[in-house]
XYZ file of C-alpha atoms in Angstrom:
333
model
C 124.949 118.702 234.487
C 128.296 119.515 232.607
C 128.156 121.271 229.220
C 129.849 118.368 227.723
C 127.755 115.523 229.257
C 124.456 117.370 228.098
C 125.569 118.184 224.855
C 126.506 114.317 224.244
C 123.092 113.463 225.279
C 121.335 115.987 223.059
C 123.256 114.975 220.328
C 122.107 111.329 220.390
C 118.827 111.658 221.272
C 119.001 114.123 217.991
C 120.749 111.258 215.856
C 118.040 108.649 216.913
C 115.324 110.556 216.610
C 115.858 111.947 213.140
C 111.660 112.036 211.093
C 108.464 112.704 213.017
C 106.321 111.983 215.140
C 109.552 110.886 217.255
C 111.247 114.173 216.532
C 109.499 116.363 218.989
C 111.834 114.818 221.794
C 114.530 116.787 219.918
C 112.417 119.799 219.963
C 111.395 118.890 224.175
C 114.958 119.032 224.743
C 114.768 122.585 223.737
C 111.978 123.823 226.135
C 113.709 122.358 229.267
C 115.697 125.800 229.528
C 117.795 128.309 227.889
C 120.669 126.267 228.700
C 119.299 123.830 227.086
C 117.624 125.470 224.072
C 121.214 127.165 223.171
C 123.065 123.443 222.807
C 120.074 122.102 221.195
C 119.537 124.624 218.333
C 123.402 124.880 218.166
C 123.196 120.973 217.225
C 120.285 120.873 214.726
C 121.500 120.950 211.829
C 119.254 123.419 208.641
C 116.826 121.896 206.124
C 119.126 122.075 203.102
C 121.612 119.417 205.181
C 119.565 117.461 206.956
C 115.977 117.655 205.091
C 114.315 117.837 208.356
C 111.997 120.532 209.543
C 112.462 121.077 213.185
C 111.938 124.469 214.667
C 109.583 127.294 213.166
C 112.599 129.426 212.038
C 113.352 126.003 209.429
C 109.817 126.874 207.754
C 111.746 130.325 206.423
C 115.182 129.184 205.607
C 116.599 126.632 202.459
C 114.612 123.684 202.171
C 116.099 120.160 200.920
C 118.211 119.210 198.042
C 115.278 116.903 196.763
C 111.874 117.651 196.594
C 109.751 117.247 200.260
C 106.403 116.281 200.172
C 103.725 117.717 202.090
C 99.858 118.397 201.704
C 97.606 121.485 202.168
C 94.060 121.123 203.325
C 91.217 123.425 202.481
C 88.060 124.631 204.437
C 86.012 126.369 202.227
C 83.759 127.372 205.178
C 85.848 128.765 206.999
C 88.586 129.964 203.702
C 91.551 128.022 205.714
C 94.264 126.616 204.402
C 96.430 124.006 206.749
C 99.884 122.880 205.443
C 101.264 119.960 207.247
C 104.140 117.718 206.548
C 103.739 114.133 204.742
C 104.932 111.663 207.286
C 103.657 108.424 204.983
C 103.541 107.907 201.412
C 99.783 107.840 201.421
C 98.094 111.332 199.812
C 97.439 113.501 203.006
C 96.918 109.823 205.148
C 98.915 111.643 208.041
C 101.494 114.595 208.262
C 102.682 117.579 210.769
C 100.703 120.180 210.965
C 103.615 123.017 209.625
C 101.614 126.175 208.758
C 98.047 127.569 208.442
C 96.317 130.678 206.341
C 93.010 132.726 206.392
C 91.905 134.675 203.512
C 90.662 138.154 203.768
C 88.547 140.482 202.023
C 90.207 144.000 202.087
C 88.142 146.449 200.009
C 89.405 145.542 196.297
C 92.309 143.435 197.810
C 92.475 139.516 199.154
C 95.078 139.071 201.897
C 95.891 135.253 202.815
C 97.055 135.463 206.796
C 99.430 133.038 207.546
C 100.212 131.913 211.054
C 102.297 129.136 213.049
C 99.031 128.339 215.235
C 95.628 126.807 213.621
C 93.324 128.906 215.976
C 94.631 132.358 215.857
C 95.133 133.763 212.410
C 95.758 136.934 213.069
C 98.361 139.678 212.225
C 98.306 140.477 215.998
C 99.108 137.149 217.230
C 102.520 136.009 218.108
C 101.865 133.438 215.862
C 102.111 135.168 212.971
C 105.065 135.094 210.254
C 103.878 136.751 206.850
C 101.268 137.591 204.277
C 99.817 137.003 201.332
C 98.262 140.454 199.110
C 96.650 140.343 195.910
C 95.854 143.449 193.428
C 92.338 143.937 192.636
C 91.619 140.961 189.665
C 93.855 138.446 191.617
C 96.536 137.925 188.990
C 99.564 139.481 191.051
C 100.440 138.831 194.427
C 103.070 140.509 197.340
C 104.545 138.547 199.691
C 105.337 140.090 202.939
C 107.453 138.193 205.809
C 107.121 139.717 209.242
C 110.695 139.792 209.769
C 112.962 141.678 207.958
C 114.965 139.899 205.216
C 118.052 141.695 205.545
C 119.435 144.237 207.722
C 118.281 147.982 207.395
C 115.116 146.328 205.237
C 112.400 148.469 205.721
C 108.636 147.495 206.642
C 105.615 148.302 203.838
C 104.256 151.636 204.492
C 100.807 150.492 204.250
C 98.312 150.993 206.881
C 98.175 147.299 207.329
C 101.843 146.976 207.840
C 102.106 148.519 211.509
C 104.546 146.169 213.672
C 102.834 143.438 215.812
C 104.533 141.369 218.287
C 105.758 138.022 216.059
C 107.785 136.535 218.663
C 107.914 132.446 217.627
C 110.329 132.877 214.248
C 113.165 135.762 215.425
C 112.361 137.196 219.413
C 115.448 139.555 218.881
C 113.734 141.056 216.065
C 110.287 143.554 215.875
C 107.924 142.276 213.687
C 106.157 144.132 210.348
C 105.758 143.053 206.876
C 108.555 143.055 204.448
C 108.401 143.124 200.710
C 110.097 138.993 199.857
C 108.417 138.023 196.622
C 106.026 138.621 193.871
C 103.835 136.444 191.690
C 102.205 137.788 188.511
C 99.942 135.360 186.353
C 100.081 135.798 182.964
C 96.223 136.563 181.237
C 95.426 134.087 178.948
C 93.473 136.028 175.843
C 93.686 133.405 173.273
C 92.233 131.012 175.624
C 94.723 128.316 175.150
C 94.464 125.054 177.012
C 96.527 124.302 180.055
C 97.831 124.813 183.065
C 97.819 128.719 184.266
C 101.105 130.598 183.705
C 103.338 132.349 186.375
C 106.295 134.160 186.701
C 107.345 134.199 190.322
C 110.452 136.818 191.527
C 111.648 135.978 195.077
C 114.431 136.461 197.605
C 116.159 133.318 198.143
C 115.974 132.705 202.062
C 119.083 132.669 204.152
C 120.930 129.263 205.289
C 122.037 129.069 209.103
C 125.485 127.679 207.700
C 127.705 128.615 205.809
C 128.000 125.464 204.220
C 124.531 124.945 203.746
C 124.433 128.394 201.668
C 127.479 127.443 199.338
C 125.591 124.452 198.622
C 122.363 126.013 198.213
C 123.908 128.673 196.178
C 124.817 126.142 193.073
C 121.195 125.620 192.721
C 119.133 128.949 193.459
C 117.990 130.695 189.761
C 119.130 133.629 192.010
C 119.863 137.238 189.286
C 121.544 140.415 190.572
C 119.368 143.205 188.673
C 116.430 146.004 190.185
C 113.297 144.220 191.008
C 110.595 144.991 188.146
C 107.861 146.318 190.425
C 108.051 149.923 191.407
C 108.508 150.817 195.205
C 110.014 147.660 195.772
C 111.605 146.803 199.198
C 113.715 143.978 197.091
C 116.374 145.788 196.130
C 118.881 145.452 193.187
C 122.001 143.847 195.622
C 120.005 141.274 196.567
C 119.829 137.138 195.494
C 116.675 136.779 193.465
C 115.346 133.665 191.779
C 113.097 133.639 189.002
C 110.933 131.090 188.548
C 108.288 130.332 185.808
C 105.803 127.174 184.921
C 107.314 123.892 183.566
C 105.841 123.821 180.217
C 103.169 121.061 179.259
C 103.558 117.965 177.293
C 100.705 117.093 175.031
C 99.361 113.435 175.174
C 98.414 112.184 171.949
C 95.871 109.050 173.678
C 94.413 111.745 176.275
C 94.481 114.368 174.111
C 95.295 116.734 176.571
C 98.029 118.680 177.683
C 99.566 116.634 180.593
C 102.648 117.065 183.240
C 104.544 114.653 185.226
C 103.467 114.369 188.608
C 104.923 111.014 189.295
C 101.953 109.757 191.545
C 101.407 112.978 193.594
C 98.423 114.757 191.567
C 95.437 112.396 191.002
C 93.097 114.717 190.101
C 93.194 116.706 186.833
C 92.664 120.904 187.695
C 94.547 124.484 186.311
C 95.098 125.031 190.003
C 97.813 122.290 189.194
C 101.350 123.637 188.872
C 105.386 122.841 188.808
C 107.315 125.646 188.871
C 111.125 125.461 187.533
C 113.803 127.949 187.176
C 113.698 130.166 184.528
C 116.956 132.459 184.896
C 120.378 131.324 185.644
C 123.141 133.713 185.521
C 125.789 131.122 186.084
C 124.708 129.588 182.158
C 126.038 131.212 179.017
C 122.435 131.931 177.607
C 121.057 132.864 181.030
C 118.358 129.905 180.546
C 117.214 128.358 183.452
C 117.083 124.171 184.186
C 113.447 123.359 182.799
C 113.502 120.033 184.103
C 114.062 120.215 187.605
C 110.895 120.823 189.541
C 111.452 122.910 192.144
C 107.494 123.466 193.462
C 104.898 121.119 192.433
C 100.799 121.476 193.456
C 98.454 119.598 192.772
C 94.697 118.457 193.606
C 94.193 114.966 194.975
C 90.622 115.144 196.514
C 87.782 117.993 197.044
C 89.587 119.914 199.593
C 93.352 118.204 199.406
C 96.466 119.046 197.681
C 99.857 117.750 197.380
C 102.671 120.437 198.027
C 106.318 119.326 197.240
C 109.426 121.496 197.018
C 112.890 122.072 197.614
C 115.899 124.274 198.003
C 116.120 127.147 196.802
C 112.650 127.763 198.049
C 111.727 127.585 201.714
C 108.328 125.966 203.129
C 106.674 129.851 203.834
C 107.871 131.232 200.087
C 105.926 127.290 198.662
C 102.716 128.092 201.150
C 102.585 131.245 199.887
C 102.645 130.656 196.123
C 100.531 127.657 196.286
C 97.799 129.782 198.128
C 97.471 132.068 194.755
C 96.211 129.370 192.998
C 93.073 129.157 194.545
C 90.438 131.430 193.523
C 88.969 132.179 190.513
C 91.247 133.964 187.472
C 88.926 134.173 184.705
C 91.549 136.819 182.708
C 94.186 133.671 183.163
C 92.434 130.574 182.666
């Protein structure tokens, strides 16, 4: 088949097919062959344009310009987490299964594994595309990509971080664990009421265009300065974004302190969260936008949560910082 013919027939049945279920003919045209596979990804279009998550690689770069909702479900047998898309307005009705993590005990430390396949949640898999560490009271948290997040980045030295064989996110590319974020919760002494309090420091992720970056670029909380942790793989020449907790309203008939959720959170917990920007260089004062909700959580049954975000942040940084909620910070709450 000519180049040209097959590209104009990838290219519609990419138009048509544009929000899932339907989408994975976009993403069958793609496993006919390399042939194929090189005009299809050369067609798709990133997140932060098109607000559609195609390929695993789209789970790590920009998401949307407006917030996309998705769900995480919990097994506490099993300490699973499963993120999937929202593919109806109903709470967690139906969705795409996106992402899934396992949580560890490592001597003082809890890891969170987090994979592209349900079954095998394992750093050994070729499945897997990052990590989630915690110190030993579970108030700060590492996360560590398998892939490098820039060139010449080097892996963690730690005896966990020896390179496995990640092959579904970057082939071209041996996989370990790179330093991409932190989250530190802030301890709570006075015992105040509320929602728990975060600061969260991470890289902004990379757009596939160059377009896509510019655009992302005018919204990212992103500061040029050394990382504040020590040993830090970060970097000061890097894009950071800095984001911290949208602060709570108090609601005089309640009487409770209350946030926004606009339908999505049902179910009143301190697990529950929206996280805005809290830095931006491009302002005078350096203040981040406190209204715009970049990452919101929430609970909405036993074992179901509603996970909604947007560019700057990509689906893996969300997954990640949603899964330090869970678990118990009795310093923080």
């Amino acid at each position: 088949m000519l180049p040209e013919l097959l590209r104009d027939i990838i290219e519609r049945v990419e138009e048509s097919e544009d929000h899932w279920p339907r989408r994975r003919d976009v993403v069958a045209c793609a496993c006919v062959c390399k042939r194929w596979r090189e005009i299809t990804t050369a067609i798709i279009r990133p997140p932060c344009e098109t607000g559609n998550l195609t390929f695993p690689s789209n789970l790590k770069q920009l998401g949307p310009r407006e917030l996309l909702q998705c769900f995480i479900k919990r097994n506490k047998k099993t300490s699973t987490f499963y993120l999937y898309l929202g593919l109806t307005q109903g709470l967690g009705e139906q969705g795409k299964f996106l992402l899934a993590a396992r949580r560890y005990r490592r001597g003082p430390h809890t890891e969170y594994i987090i994979s592209l396949n349900a079954d095998d949640l394992s750093q050994g898999s070729n499945a897997y595309v990052g990590k989630l560490r915690s110190d030993f009271l579970g108030t700060n948290f590492t996360i560590y990509d398998s892939q490098p997040p820039f060139e010449g980045a080097k892996a963690s030295s730690s005896r966990a971080s020896r390179r496995f064989a990640s092959k579904q996110i970057s082939p071209q590319v041996p996989a370990g664990n790179f330093e991409v974020g932190h989250i530190a919760y802030k301890f709570n002494l006075l015992k105040s009421r509320g929602p728990r309090r975060m600061i969260c420091t991470l890289q902004c992720p990379s757009s596939t265009t160059k377009k896509g970056g510019e655009e992302a670029a005018a919204t990212a909380t992103a500061i040029k300065e050394p990382h504040p942790h020590k040993g830090s793989d970060l970097g000061s020449s890097l894009k950071m974004m800095v984001l911290g907790n949208k602060a709570p309203r108090w609601h005089e008939h309640l009487q409770c302190w209350c946030l926004n959720f606009h339908g999505r959170v049902t179910v009143a917990s301190v697990k529950n969260f929206q996280l805005v920007g809290s830095v931006d260089p491009s302002r005078p004062d350096g203040v981040g936008d406190d209204e715009t909700v970049l990452l919101q959580f929430g609970k909405v049954g036993d074992d179901l949560f509603t996970m909604d975000y947007r560019q700057p942040l990509s689906a893996f940084q969300a997954f990640a910082i949603c899964l330090t909620s869970f678990g118990t910070k009795f310093a923080c709450e």
